[in-house]
Amino acid sequence: NGRRPLPADLPRRTVIVEASPGEKFCGIHGIDKVIIGKEVTEKLEYEPGGFYVLQYVRYKYGCKPCEGNISIPQLPPMAIDKGIAGEGLLAHIITSKFCDHAPLKRQETIFKRCGVDINVSTMCGWVGKCADLLEPLVNRMHERILQSPKINSDDTVIPVKSRKRRGSTYNGYLWVYIGDKKDVVFDFTPTRSREGPLKFLGKYGGKLQADAYSGYDEFFRTTDAVEVGCHAHARRKFEYALDSDPVRAARMMVLWGKLYEIESRAKEENYSDVQLLEARQKEAKPILAEIKVLLDQYKTEVLPKNPVGKAVTYSLNQWEALNRYTEDPILDIDNNVSERSLKMVVIGRRNYFFVGSENGAKRAAIIYSLVASCKLNDVDPFAYFNDVLRRVSTHPANKIDELLPGQWETAAPKRNVA
């Protein structure tokens, strides 16, 4: 029955789209055209606090002697040309779902309370189109990450609906990769096989900090990349063993606590790279040596299958990788930056339960990449999407870095809003 009209009681704001001098002039008779009417295009917009309707008014110009020769200015570039959604509304929907963890069904209910009826399938289409528009930005961040001297990586489950598989859903995976310029990229894979890291990282030869998952082993075997261990993972395994063997586990956790005290002090006092490296060499290395002595001792005292035994085995297998952070000040003691980025996926899936398809998971990875990058760079995701969605389709490709969250500038082209 056609599109529902926008509610008449919503406030309207008008943007005058001016015609160019050539559009106002009749080349046939050599005289200025006069206004003979106007065409109004309405977009449903949103700003924090409520909806409003943004009207783009374009005056039509015609030549009286011609009784025709009508011209009308073009609309400015829009994220969705033939839809009612303005960029502010799209930014709100994206931020609400991927940053504030509000599923689209919940947003549909919220919008109805405001007198606006937008169904879930429509919003799904909008989010998909936005992800397609923003994909080049994520591809560029992928390139920059592969140029980084270090990369942090981790993964988490994301349930996916698929007609190709038995059961209602299956477990896909989102892998996160973070470079030294605070670029964050999520990559979706249908399985947790080694093919995920191998495809994303290619021939990367820098330092990769991750957990001890065996899926990375083939990557390290076939490239010049250096493995960096995560002390948070090692420490956590002894924390799990506190109930079964409190003496040994607590003793190890005290020593790891001393390592983290060094890192905390360095952060609070804003150590330079030289100071940080010196502190790790002089203070952290003796503590690590003490930890190694205890690991070797406990290995002979406990069974390998009990909690302390598993913690000891993990740390000894990772020992060389766990020591590498003391050799380079650009490295972190742990991989918690990756875990913090994955946290929003973990919280989000508790609310929306699953993604509707593998394509939906790939598009979610694109949006999550930009949201996580905004958070890591202290950028407001709503303000970022509200601006970038207006600019991305016309922005020069050779200046794409200007639109990345780490380099984004809030100065958008000025609009003539009346």
mmCIF file of C-alpha atoms in Angstrom, residues 207-365:
data_model
loop_
_atom_site.group_PDB
_atom_site.id
_atom_site.type_symbol
_atom_site.label_atom_id
_atom_site.label_comp_id
_atom_site.label_asym_id
_atom_site.label_seq_id
_atom_site.Cartn_x
_atom_site.Cartn_y
_atom_site.Cartn_z
ATOM 1 C CA LYS A 207 55.066 -9.526 16.948
ATOM 2 C CA LEU A 208 51.707 -11.164 17.626
ATOM 3 C CA GLN A 209 50.350 -11.234 21.181
ATOM 4 C CA ALA A 210 47.604 -13.769 21.765
ATOM 5 C CA ASP A 211 46.617 -16.654 24.009
ATOM 6 C CA ALA A 212 48.133 -20.089 23.556
ATOM 7 C CA TYR A 213 45.439 -21.312 21.144
ATOM 8 C CA SER A 214 46.921 -23.907 18.791
ATOM 9 C CA GLY A 215 45.243 -22.278 15.792
ATOM 10 C CA TYR A 216 48.080 -19.742 15.722
ATOM 11 C CA ASP A 217 50.802 -22.434 15.649
ATOM 12 C CA GLU A 218 50.729 -22.884 11.877
ATOM 13 C CA PHE A 219 50.966 -19.128 11.394
ATOM 14 C CA PHE A 220 54.070 -18.908 13.580
ATOM 15 C CA ARG A 221 55.546 -21.968 11.851
ATOM 16 C CA THR A 222 55.170 -20.571 8.320
ATOM 17 C CA THR A 223 56.084 -16.907 8.927
ATOM 18 C CA ASP A 224 58.747 -14.822 10.644
ATOM 19 C CA ALA A 225 56.246 -13.533 13.214
ATOM 20 C CA VAL A 226 57.237 -13.655 16.889
ATOM 21 C CA GLU A 227 54.838 -15.006 19.514
ATOM 22 C CA VAL A 228 54.231 -12.858 22.609
ATOM 23 C CA GLY A 229 52.509 -14.468 25.590
ATOM 24 C CA CYS A 230 49.760 -13.143 27.850
ATOM 25 C CA HIS A 231 50.446 -13.004 31.584
ATOM 26 C CA ALA A 232 46.763 -12.443 32.347
ATOM 27 C CA HIS A 233 45.987 -15.904 30.941
ATOM 28 C CA ALA A 234 48.835 -17.506 32.908
ATOM 29 C CA ARG A 235 47.865 -15.779 36.157
ATOM 30 C CA ARG A 236 44.177 -16.598 35.681
ATOM 31 C CA LYS A 237 44.868 -20.330 35.577
ATOM 32 C CA PHE A 238 46.413 -20.154 39.051
ATOM 33 C CA GLU A 239 43.441 -18.109 40.220
ATOM 34 C CA TYR A 240 41.171 -20.974 39.119
ATOM 35 C CA ALA A 241 43.324 -23.318 41.256
ATOM 36 C CA LEU A 242 42.911 -21.342 44.507
ATOM 37 C CA ASP A 243 40.174 -23.634 45.838
ATOM 38 C CA SER A 244 42.033 -26.888 45.199
ATOM 39 C CA ASP A 245 45.567 -25.769 46.168
ATOM 40 C CA PRO A 246 45.424 -22.358 47.903
ATOM 41 C CA VAL A 247 49.045 -22.301 49.114
ATOM 42 C CA ARG A 248 50.772 -22.884 45.795
ATOM 43 C CA ALA A 249 48.258 -20.889 43.755
ATOM 44 C CA ALA A 250 48.317 -17.888 46.115
ATOM 45 C CA ARG A 251 52.101 -17.825 46.153
ATOM 46 C CA MET A 252 52.201 -17.636 42.357
ATOM 47 C CA MET A 253 49.508 -14.942 42.255
ATOM 48 C CA VAL A 254 51.499 -12.774 44.687
ATOM 49 C CA LEU A 255 54.489 -12.905 42.352
ATOM 50 C CA TRP A 256 52.354 -12.041 39.333
ATOM 51 C CA GLY A 257 50.888 -9.202 41.355
ATOM 52 C CA LYS A 258 54.400 -7.763 41.711
ATOM 53 C CA LEU A 259 54.845 -7.850 37.936
ATOM 54 C CA TYR A 260 51.623 -5.913 37.490
ATOM 55 C CA GLU A 261 52.668 -3.386 40.147
ATOM 56 C CA ILE A 262 55.635 -2.460 37.958
ATOM 57 C CA GLU A 263 53.355 -1.925 34.953
ATOM 58 C CA SER A 264 50.866 0.071 37.026
ATOM 59 C CA ARG A 265 53.571 2.351 38.380
ATOM 60 C CA ALA A 266 54.980 2.903 34.902
ATOM 61 C CA LYS A 267 51.548 3.917 33.624
ATOM 62 C CA GLU A 268 50.804 6.246 36.537
ATOM 63 C CA GLU A 269 54.192 7.969 36.281
ATOM 64 C CA ASN A 270 54.061 8.043 32.482
ATOM 65 C CA TYR A 271 57.369 6.236 31.938
ATOM 66 C CA SER A 272 59.177 6.753 28.661
ATOM 67 C CA ASP A 273 60.067 3.699 26.582
ATOM 68 C CA VAL A 274 63.589 3.804 27.978
ATOM 69 C CA GLN A 275 62.361 3.970 31.588
ATOM 70 C CA LEU A 276 59.835 1.175 31.023
ATOM 71 C CA LEU A 277 62.422 -1.119 29.454
ATOM 72 C CA GLU A 278 64.835 -0.423 32.304
ATOM 73 C CA ALA A 279 62.179 -1.192 34.932
ATOM 74 C CA ARG A 280 61.272 -4.462 33.246
ATOM 75 C CA GLN A 281 64.893 -5.514 32.910
ATOM 76 C CA LYS A 282 65.931 -4.626 36.478
ATOM 77 C CA GLU A 283 62.739 -5.376 38.408
ATOM 78 C CA ALA A 284 60.530 -7.724 36.387
ATOM 79 C CA LYS A 285 63.183 -10.188 35.238
ATOM 80 C CA PRO A 286 64.207 -11.249 38.793
ATOM 81 C CA ILE A 287 60.546 -11.835 39.624
ATOM 82 C CA LEU A 288 60.129 -13.896 36.458
ATOM 83 C CA ALA A 289 63.189 -15.922 37.423
ATOM 84 C CA GLU A 290 61.580 -16.640 40.819
ATOM 85 C CA ILE A 291 58.365 -17.687 39.109
ATOM 86 C CA LYS A 292 60.310 -20.058 36.848
ATOM 87 C CA VAL A 293 61.993 -21.725 39.849
ATOM 88 C CA LEU A 294 58.596 -22.363 41.455
ATOM 89 C CA LEU A 295 57.106 -23.650 38.190
ATOM 90 C CA ASP A 296 59.896 -26.196 37.855
ATOM 91 C CA GLN A 297 59.453 -27.193 41.505
ATOM 92 C CA TYR A 298 55.665 -27.570 41.309
ATOM 93 C CA LYS A 299 55.953 -29.598 38.124
ATOM 94 C CA THR A 300 57.527 -32.417 40.181
ATOM 95 C CA GLU A 301 55.109 -32.054 43.115
ATOM 96 C CA VAL A 302 51.635 -31.965 41.556
ATOM 97 C CA LEU A 303 49.739 -34.153 39.115
ATOM 98 C CA PRO A 304 49.532 -32.675 35.616
ATOM 99 C CA LYS A 305 45.731 -33.012 35.463
ATOM 100 C CA ASN A 306 44.849 -31.087 38.630
ATOM 101 C CA PRO A 307 44.238 -27.312 38.387
ATOM 102 C CA VAL A 308 47.713 -26.269 39.593
ATOM 103 C CA GLY A 309 49.303 -28.864 37.332
ATOM 104 C CA LYS A 310 47.437 -27.468 34.316
ATOM 105 C CA ALA A 311 48.454 -23.918 35.260
ATOM 106 C CA VAL A 312 52.102 -24.962 35.586
ATOM 107 C CA THR A 313 52.068 -26.767 32.240
ATOM 108 C CA TYR A 314 50.509 -23.754 30.489
ATOM 109 C CA SER A 315 53.096 -21.325 31.901
ATOM 110 C CA LEU A 316 56.079 -23.557 31.136
ATOM 111 C CA ASN A 317 54.907 -24.199 27.575
ATOM 112 C CA GLN A 318 54.528 -20.434 27.095
ATOM 113 C CA TRP A 319 57.578 -19.382 29.102
ATOM 114 C CA GLU A 320 59.669 -17.962 26.276
ATOM 115 C CA ALA A 321 56.691 -16.075 24.874
ATOM 116 C CA LEU A 322 55.771 -14.804 28.369
ATOM 117 C CA ASN A 323 59.226 -13.247 28.785
ATOM 118 C CA ARG A 324 59.271 -11.346 25.489
ATOM 119 C CA TYR A 325 57.435 -8.296 26.847
ATOM 120 C CA THR A 326 60.527 -7.470 28.937
ATOM 121 C CA GLU A 327 62.577 -7.019 25.752
ATOM 122 C CA ASP A 328 60.454 -4.423 23.947
ATOM 123 C CA PRO A 329 58.669 -1.429 25.541
ATOM 124 C CA ILE A 330 55.974 -1.323 22.837
ATOM 125 C CA LEU A 331 54.670 -4.695 24.109
ATOM 126 C CA ASP A 332 52.124 -5.077 26.906
ATOM 127 C CA ILE A 333 52.368 -7.513 29.777
ATOM 128 C CA ASP A 334 49.085 -9.089 28.707
ATOM 129 C CA ASN A 335 46.520 -9.237 25.935
ATOM 130 C CA ASN A 336 43.739 -7.535 27.891
ATOM 131 C CA VAL A 337 43.248 -4.861 25.212
ATOM 132 C CA SER A 338 41.873 -7.611 22.949
ATOM 133 C CA GLU A 339 39.647 -9.022 25.676
ATOM 134 C CA ARG A 340 38.198 -5.573 26.385
ATOM 135 C CA SER A 341 37.359 -5.145 22.698
ATOM 136 C CA LEU A 342 35.665 -8.558 22.617
ATOM 137 C CA LYS A 343 33.624 -7.727 25.711
ATOM 138 C CA MET A 344 31.071 -5.712 23.734
ATOM 139 C CA VAL A 345 30.445 -8.742 21.495
ATOM 140 C CA VAL A 346 29.968 -10.952 24.551
ATOM 141 C CA ILE A 347 27.489 -8.521 26.132
ATOM 142 C CA GLY A 348 25.703 -7.934 22.833
ATOM 143 C CA ARG A 349 25.082 -11.602 22.057
ATOM 144 C CA ARG A 350 23.376 -12.032 25.452
ATOM 145 C CA ASN A 351 20.742 -9.614 24.161
ATOM 146 C CA TYR A 352 20.345 -10.433 20.473
ATOM 147 C CA PHE A 353 21.263 -14.157 20.929
ATOM 148 C CA PHE A 354 22.443 -14.715 17.331
ATOM 149 C CA VAL A 355 23.058 -13.082 13.953
ATOM 150 C CA GLY A 356 20.681 -13.961 11.152
ATOM 151 C CA SER A 357 23.196 -15.166 8.571
ATOM 152 C CA GLU A 358 26.881 -15.376 7.725
ATOM 153 C CA ASN A 359 26.534 -12.166 5.707
ATOM 154 C CA GLY A 360 24.972 -10.579 8.772
ATOM 155 C CA ALA A 361 27.944 -11.727 10.857
ATOM 156 C CA LYS A 362 30.396 -10.210 8.347
ATOM 157 C CA ARG A 363 28.534 -6.901 8.399
ATOM 158 C CA ALA A 364 28.424 -6.989 12.193
ATOM 159 C CA ALA A 365 32.210 -7.445 12.129
#
